[in-house]
PDB file of C-alpha atoms in Angstrom:
ATOM      1  CA  UNK A   1      15.605 -60.000  22.220  1.00  0.00           C
ATOM      2  CA  UNK A   2      14.486 -58.467  19.073  1.00  0.00           C
ATOM      3  CA  UNK A   3      16.698 -55.731  17.527  1.00  0.00           C
ATOM      4  CA  UNK A   4      15.376 -52.810  15.648  1.00  0.00           C
ATOM      5  CA  UNK A   5      16.338 -52.465  12.147  1.00  0.00           C
ATOM      6  CA  UNK A   6      19.084 -49.658  11.877  1.00  0.00           C
ATOM      7  CA  UNK A   7      17.786 -46.467  10.327  1.00  0.00           C
ATOM      8  CA  UNK A   8      20.315 -43.907   8.822  1.00  0.00           C
ATOM      9  CA  UNK A   9      20.909 -41.065  10.908  1.00  0.00           C
ATOM     10  CA  UNK A  10      19.241 -38.034   9.216  1.00  0.00           C
ATOM     11  CA  UNK A  11      21.237 -34.717   9.763  1.00  0.00           C
ATOM     12  CA  UNK A  12      19.394 -31.475   9.307  1.00  0.00           C
ATOM     13  CA  UNK A  13      21.480 -28.945   7.335  1.00  0.00           C
ATOM     14  CA  UNK A  14      20.427 -25.460   8.082  1.00  0.00           C
ATOM     15  CA  UNK A  15      21.164 -22.958   5.349  1.00  0.00           C
ATOM     16  CA  UNK A  16      21.804 -19.578   6.801  1.00  0.00           C
ATOM     17  CA  UNK A  17      20.081 -16.769   5.010  1.00  0.00           C
ATOM     18  CA  UNK A  18      22.543 -14.668   3.089  1.00  0.00           C
ATOM     19  CA  UNK A  19      22.112 -11.024   3.408  1.00  0.00           C
ATOM     20  CA  UNK A  20      20.254  -9.401   0.580  1.00  0.00           C
ATOM     21  CA  UNK A  21      22.230  -7.754  -2.138  1.00  0.00           C
ATOM     22  CA  UNK A  22      19.791  -4.925  -2.145  1.00  0.00           C
ATOM     23  CA  UNK A  23      17.045  -3.223  -0.276  1.00  0.00           C
ATOM     24  CA  UNK A  24      13.773  -2.334  -1.990  1.00  0.00           C
ATOM     25  CA  UNK A  25      10.758  -0.114  -1.297  1.00  0.00           C
ATOM     26  CA  UNK A  26       8.424  -2.343   0.546  1.00  0.00           C
ATOM     27  CA  UNK A  27       5.295   0.084   0.155  1.00  0.00           C
ATOM     28  CA  UNK A  28       4.625   3.665  -1.310  1.00  0.00           C
ATOM     29  CA  UNK A  29       1.750   5.749  -0.303  1.00  0.00           C
ATOM     30  CA  UNK A  30      -0.217   7.251  -1.816  1.00  0.00           C
ATOM     31  CA  UNK A  31      -0.634   4.143  -4.129  1.00  0.00           C
ATOM     32  CA  UNK A  32      -2.901   3.472  -7.165  1.00  0.00           C
ATOM     33  CA  UNK A  33      -6.478   2.391  -6.686  1.00  0.00           C
ATOM     34  CA  UNK A  34      -7.603  -1.006  -7.596  1.00  0.00           C
ATOM     35  CA  UNK A  35      -9.276   0.460 -10.653  1.00  0.00           C
ATOM     36  CA  UNK A  36      -5.665   1.300 -12.028  1.00  0.00           C
ATOM     37  CA  UNK A  37      -4.138  -2.069 -11.146  1.00  0.00           C
ATOM     38  CA  UNK A  38      -4.132  -3.200 -14.912  1.00  0.00           C
ATOM     39  CA  UNK A  39      -2.388   0.073 -16.034  1.00  0.00           C
ATOM     40  CA  UNK A  40       1.348  -0.249 -16.710  1.00  0.00           C
ATOM     41  CA  UNK A  41       2.110   3.063 -14.956  1.00  0.00           C
ATOM     42  CA  UNK A  42      -0.843   4.002 -12.794  1.00  0.00           C
ATOM     43  CA  UNK A  43      -1.270   7.699 -12.117  1.00  0.00           C
ATOM     44  CA  UNK A  44      -2.584   8.685  -8.821  1.00  0.00           C
ATOM     45  CA  UNK A  45      -4.136  12.055  -7.916  1.00  0.00           C
ATOM     46  CA  UNK A  46      -2.628  14.130  -5.032  1.00  0.00           C
ATOM     47  CA  UNK A  47      -4.853  16.445  -3.013  1.00  0.00           C
ATOM     48  CA  UNK A  48      -4.339  19.201  -0.593  1.00  0.00           C
ATOM     49  CA  UNK A  49      -1.074  18.646   1.351  1.00  0.00           C
ATOM     50  CA  UNK A  50      -0.980  14.941   1.062  1.00  0.00           C
ATOM     51  CA  UNK A  51       2.396  13.477   1.992  1.00  0.00           C
ATOM     52  CA  UNK A  52       4.398  10.889   0.019  1.00  0.00           C
ATOM     53  CA  UNK A  53       5.654   8.004   2.125  1.00  0.00           C
ATOM     54  CA  UNK A  54       8.299   5.231   1.183  1.00  0.00           C
ATOM     55  CA  UNK A  55       8.692   2.164   3.448  1.00  0.00           C
ATOM     56  CA  UNK A  56      11.947   0.314   2.758  1.00  0.00           C
ATOM     57  CA  UNK A  57      12.751  -3.307   3.539  1.00  0.00           C
ATOM     58  CA  UNK A  58      15.880  -2.303   5.625  1.00  0.00           C
ATOM     59  CA  UNK A  59      16.703   0.559   7.902  1.00  0.00           C
ATOM     60  CA  UNK A  60      18.282   3.509   6.259  1.00  0.00           C
ATOM     61  CA  UNK A  61      19.016   5.566   9.409  1.00  0.00           C
ATOM     62  CA  UNK A  62      20.407   4.186  12.783  1.00  0.00           C
ATOM     63  CA  UNK A  63      17.763   3.652  15.517  1.00  0.00           C
ATOM     64  CA  UNK A  64      17.566   6.617  17.747  1.00  0.00           C
ATOM     65  CA  UNK A  65      19.290   9.034  15.307  1.00  0.00           C
ATOM     66  CA  UNK A  66      17.946  12.570  15.772  1.00  0.00           C
ATOM     67  CA  UNK A  67      18.697  14.722  12.847  1.00  0.00           C
ATOM     68  CA  UNK A  68      17.244  17.611  14.771  1.00  0.00           C
ATOM     69  CA  UNK A  69      15.813  20.865  13.306  1.00  0.00           C
ATOM     70  CA  UNK A  70      16.745  21.986   9.836  1.00  0.00           C
ATOM     71  CA  UNK A  71      17.361  20.232   6.461  1.00  0.00           C
ATOM     72  CA  UNK A  72      17.806  16.419   6.283  1.00  0.00           C
ATOM     73  CA  UNK A  73      21.367  15.657   4.793  1.00  0.00           C
ATOM     74  CA  UNK A  74      20.824  15.280   1.163  1.00  0.00           C
ATOM     75  CA  UNK A  75      22.463  11.826   1.274  1.00  0.00           C
ATOM     76  CA  UNK A  76      19.464  10.512   3.424  1.00  0.00           C
ATOM     77  CA  UNK A  77      16.733  12.145   1.094  1.00  0.00           C
ATOM     78  CA  UNK A  78      15.153   9.013  -0.944  1.00  0.00           C
ATOM     79  CA  UNK A  79      12.880  11.064  -2.920  1.00  0.00           C
ATOM     80  CA  UNK A  80      13.594  12.113  -6.411  1.00  0.00           C
ATOM     81  CA  UNK A  81      10.792  14.568  -7.489  1.00  0.00           C
ATOM     82  CA  UNK A  82      10.451  15.725 -11.066  1.00  0.00           C
ATOM     83  CA  UNK A  83       9.645  18.664 -11.268  1.00  0.00           C
ATOM     84  CA  UNK A  84      10.950  19.706  -7.871  1.00  0.00           C
ATOM     85  CA  UNK A  85       8.294  20.525  -5.389  1.00  0.00           C
ATOM     86  CA  UNK A  86       9.256  22.688  -2.203  1.00  0.00           C
ATOM     87  CA  UNK A  87       8.772  20.572   0.960  1.00  0.00           C
ATOM     88  CA  UNK A  88      10.439  18.713   3.612  1.00  0.00           C
ATOM     89  CA  UNK A  89      11.545  15.138   4.328  1.00  0.00           C
ATOM     90  CA  UNK A  90      11.749  13.371   7.491  1.00  0.00           C
ATOM     91  CA  UNK A  91      12.297   9.856   8.671  1.00  0.00           C
ATOM     92  CA  UNK A  92       9.253   8.467  10.672  1.00  0.00           C
ATOM     93  CA  UNK A  93      11.088   5.359  11.652  1.00  0.00           C
ATOM     94  CA  UNK A  94      14.415   3.910  10.682  1.00  0.00           C
ATOM     95  CA  UNK A  95      12.822   2.577   7.362  1.00  0.00           C
ATOM     96  CA  UNK A  96      10.178   5.104   6.585  1.00  0.00           C
ATOM     97  CA  UNK A  97      10.542   8.479   4.954  1.00  0.00           C
ATOM     98  CA  UNK A  98       8.028  10.847   4.526  1.00  0.00           C
ATOM     99  CA  UNK A  99       7.891  13.953   2.217  1.00  0.00           C
ATOM    100  CA  UNK A 100       5.516  16.849   3.068  1.00  0.00           C
ATOM    101  CA  UNK A 101       4.877  19.678   0.497  1.00  0.00           C
ATOM    102  CA  UNK A 102       5.326  23.139   2.106  1.00  0.00           C
ATOM    103  CA  UNK A 103       1.971  24.153   0.541  1.00  0.00           C
ATOM    104  CA  UNK A 104      -0.890  22.681  -1.081  1.00  0.00           C
ATOM    105  CA  UNK A 105       0.208  20.641  -4.147  1.00  0.00           C
ATOM    106  CA  UNK A 106       0.151  22.985  -7.153  1.00  0.00           C
ATOM    107  CA  UNK A 107      -2.748  22.659  -9.656  1.00  0.00           C
ATOM    108  CA  UNK A 108      -2.313  21.007 -13.080  1.00  0.00           C
ATOM    109  CA  UNK A 109       0.759  19.150 -11.737  1.00  0.00           C
ATOM    110  CA  UNK A 110       2.273  16.158 -13.381  1.00  0.00           C
ATOM    111  CA  UNK A 111       4.684  14.653 -10.975  1.00  0.00           C
ATOM    112  CA  UNK A 112       7.141  11.817 -11.237  1.00  0.00           C
ATOM    113  CA  UNK A 113       8.620  10.342  -8.115  1.00  0.00           C
ATOM    114  CA  UNK A 114      11.755   8.092  -8.155  1.00  0.00           C
ATOM    115  CA  UNK A 115      14.109   6.744  -5.466  1.00  0.00           C
ATOM    116  CA  UNK A 116      17.374   8.687  -5.330  1.00  0.00           C
ATOM    117  CA  UNK A 117      20.195   6.619  -6.959  1.00  0.00           C
ATOM    118  CA  UNK A 118      22.831   5.661  -4.531  1.00  0.00           C
ATOM    119  CA  UNK A 119      20.697   5.436  -1.544  1.00  0.00           C
ATOM    120  CA  UNK A 120      22.046   2.809   0.839  1.00  0.00           C
ATOM    121  CA  UNK A 121      20.651   1.088   3.856  1.00  0.00           C
ATOM    122  CA  UNK A 122      22.363   1.555   7.302  1.00  0.00           C
ATOM    123  CA  UNK A 123      24.089  -1.696   6.472  1.00  0.00           C
ATOM    124  CA  UNK A 124      25.136  -0.383   3.197  1.00  0.00           C
ATOM    125  CA  UNK A 125      22.758  -2.185   0.850  1.00  0.00           C
ATOM    126  CA  UNK A 126      21.945  -0.396  -2.198  1.00  0.00           C
ATOM    127  CA  UNK A 127      18.326   0.367  -2.953  1.00  0.00           C
ATOM    128  CA  UNK A 128      16.658  -1.359  -5.939  1.00  0.00           C
ATOM    129  CA  UNK A 129      14.150   0.979  -7.478  1.00  0.00           C
ATOM    130  CA  UNK A 130      11.676  -1.510  -8.987  1.00  0.00           C
ATOM    131  CA  UNK A 131       8.412  -0.026  -9.843  1.00  0.00           C
ATOM    132  CA  UNK A 132       9.699   3.409 -10.047  1.00  0.00           C
ATOM    133  CA  UNK A 133       9.023   6.165 -11.038  1.00  0.00           C
ATOM    134  CA  UNK A 134       5.572   6.609  -9.923  1.00  0.00           C
ATOM    135  CA  UNK A 135       3.328   9.173 -11.473  1.00  0.00           C
ATOM    136  CA  UNK A 136       1.046  11.654  -9.835  1.00  0.00           C
ATOM    137  CA  UNK A 137      -1.329  14.288 -10.924  1.00  0.00           C
ATOM    138  CA  UNK A 138      -3.174  17.175  -9.127  1.00  0.00           C
ATOM    139  CA  UNK A 139      -6.725  18.465 -10.221  1.00  0.00           C
ATOM    140  CA  UNK A 140      -6.676  21.265 -12.650  1.00  0.00           C
ATOM    141  CA  UNK A 141      -7.523  24.972 -11.514  1.00  0.00           C
ATOM    142  CA  UNK A 142     -11.292  25.747 -11.948  1.00  0.00           C
ATOM    143  CA  UNK A 143     -13.265  28.873 -11.556  1.00  0.00           C
ATOM    144  CA  UNK A 144     -16.984  29.812 -11.263  1.00  0.00           C
ATOM    145  CA  UNK A 145     -18.895  32.710 -10.708  1.00  0.00           C
ATOM    146  CA  UNK A 146     -20.575  33.040  -7.219  1.00  0.00           C
ATOM    147  CA  UNK A 147     -22.668  36.083  -7.174  1.00  0.00           C
ATOM    148  CA  UNK A 148     -23.397  38.929  -9.598  1.00  0.00           C
ATOM    149  CA  UNK A 149     -24.886  42.357  -8.398  1.00  0.00           C
ATOM    150  CA  UNK A 150     -25.940  45.334 -10.340  1.00  0.00           C
ATOM    151  CA  UNK A 151     -27.040  48.645  -8.932  1.00  0.00           C
ATOM    152  CA  UNK A 152     -28.283  49.936 -12.293  1.00  0.00           C
ATOM    153  CA  UNK A 153     -30.339  46.788 -13.122  1.00  0.00           C
ATOM    154  CA  UNK A 154     -31.763  46.580  -9.547  1.00  0.00           C
ATOM    155  CA  UNK A 155     -32.836  50.240  -9.674  1.00  0.00           C
ATOM    156  CA  UNK A 156     -34.304  49.750 -13.184  1.00  0.00           C
ATOM    157  CA  UNK A 157     -36.413  46.774 -11.924  1.00  0.00           C
ATOM    158  CA  UNK A 158     -37.493  47.968  -8.594  1.00  0.00           C
ATOM    159  CA  UNK A 159     -35.079  45.366  -7.035  1.00  0.00           C
ATOM    160  CA  UNK A 160     -36.567  42.517  -8.908  1.00  0.00           C
ATOM    161  CA  UNK A 161     -33.565  41.964 -11.293  1.00  0.00           C
ATOM    162  CA  UNK A 162     -31.670  38.594 -10.816  1.00  0.00           C
ATOM    163  CA  UNK A 163     -28.624  37.494 -12.801  1.00  0.00           C
ATOM    164  CA  UNK A 164     -30.152  34.151 -13.059  1.00  0.00           C
ATOM    165  CA  UNK A 165     -33.578  35.285 -14.237  1.00  0.00           C
ATOM    166  CA  UNK A 166     -34.164  33.669 -17.635  1.00  0.00           C
ATOM    167  CA  UNK A 167     -30.497  32.913 -18.453  1.00  0.00           C
ATOM    168  CA  UNK A 168     -29.650  32.224 -22.172  1.00  0.00           C
ATOM    169  CA  UNK A 169     -28.306  28.860 -21.145  1.00  0.00           C
ATOM    170  CA  UNK A 170     -28.240  26.661 -18.096  1.00  0.00           C
ATOM    171  CA  UNK A 171     -25.846  28.081 -15.624  1.00  0.00           C
ATOM    172  CA  UNK A 172     -25.387  31.274 -17.520  1.00  0.00           C
ATOM    173  CA  UNK A 173     -25.444  34.683 -15.795  1.00  0.00           C
ATOM    174  CA  UNK A 174     -26.705  38.055 -17.054  1.00  0.00           C
ATOM    175  CA  UNK A 175     -23.972  40.674 -16.654  1.00  0.00           C
ATOM    176  CA  UNK A 176     -25.074  44.273 -16.892  1.00  0.00           C
ATOM    177  CA  UNK A 177     -22.254  47.003 -17.797  1.00  0.00           C
ATOM    178  CA  UNK A 178     -21.932  47.952 -14.043  1.00  0.00           C
ATOM    179  CA  UNK A 179     -21.947  44.315 -12.821  1.00  0.00           C
ATOM    180  CA  UNK A 180     -19.849  43.261  -9.861  1.00  0.00           C
ATOM    181  CA  UNK A 181     -18.797  39.666 -10.223  1.00  0.00           C
ATOM    182  CA  UNK A 182     -17.699  37.468  -7.298  1.00  0.00           C
ATOM    183  CA  UNK A 183     -15.379  34.711  -8.504  1.00  0.00           C
ATOM    184  CA  UNK A 184     -14.537  31.404  -6.735  1.00  0.00           C
ATOM    185  CA  UNK A 185     -11.362  29.300  -7.500  1.00  0.00           C
ATOM    186  CA  UNK A 186     -10.825  25.695  -6.864  1.00  0.00           C
ATOM    187  CA  UNK A 187      -7.295  26.399  -5.318  1.00  0.00           C
ATOM    188  CA  UNK A 188      -6.589  29.034  -2.820  1.00  0.00           C
TER     189      UNK A 188
END
């Protein structure tokens, strides 16, 4: 009978993954638009009561943890806001933290968001804050005149007076001495 040539026995060596030395922020929202990708530190606009959300690569709190009502322990707050903004932090899952401002973001804000130093995962891994701080701004406060009324001007013109009738410049309004002006602001 024919014998097969002997082949060396191949042993598969499986390398077990070693635990990571640190956890990191896997995603952060809101994030920069594609237009700002080339920027070294893109600045993102915040609007209304838009939340900030950090998603970590590892669990930071234990599954099923219920921190209940009240403030989150400071050791579990991953957000470092400069300047500080009043708001609350909650853990949406074991690895996703969310910051909600108490009110609308203030106008003309230049906000820097970092990851708190010393934050650790549930397993004790330290956070690597690569890509932080993130920069945010809010729109500036604007004002416009809505309506102008004048009893004296209306009486002198038999009711045909209009503050927009023949303005000195586009968008300009005529303001008689007794005028009442309604103003509208971009931020309530």
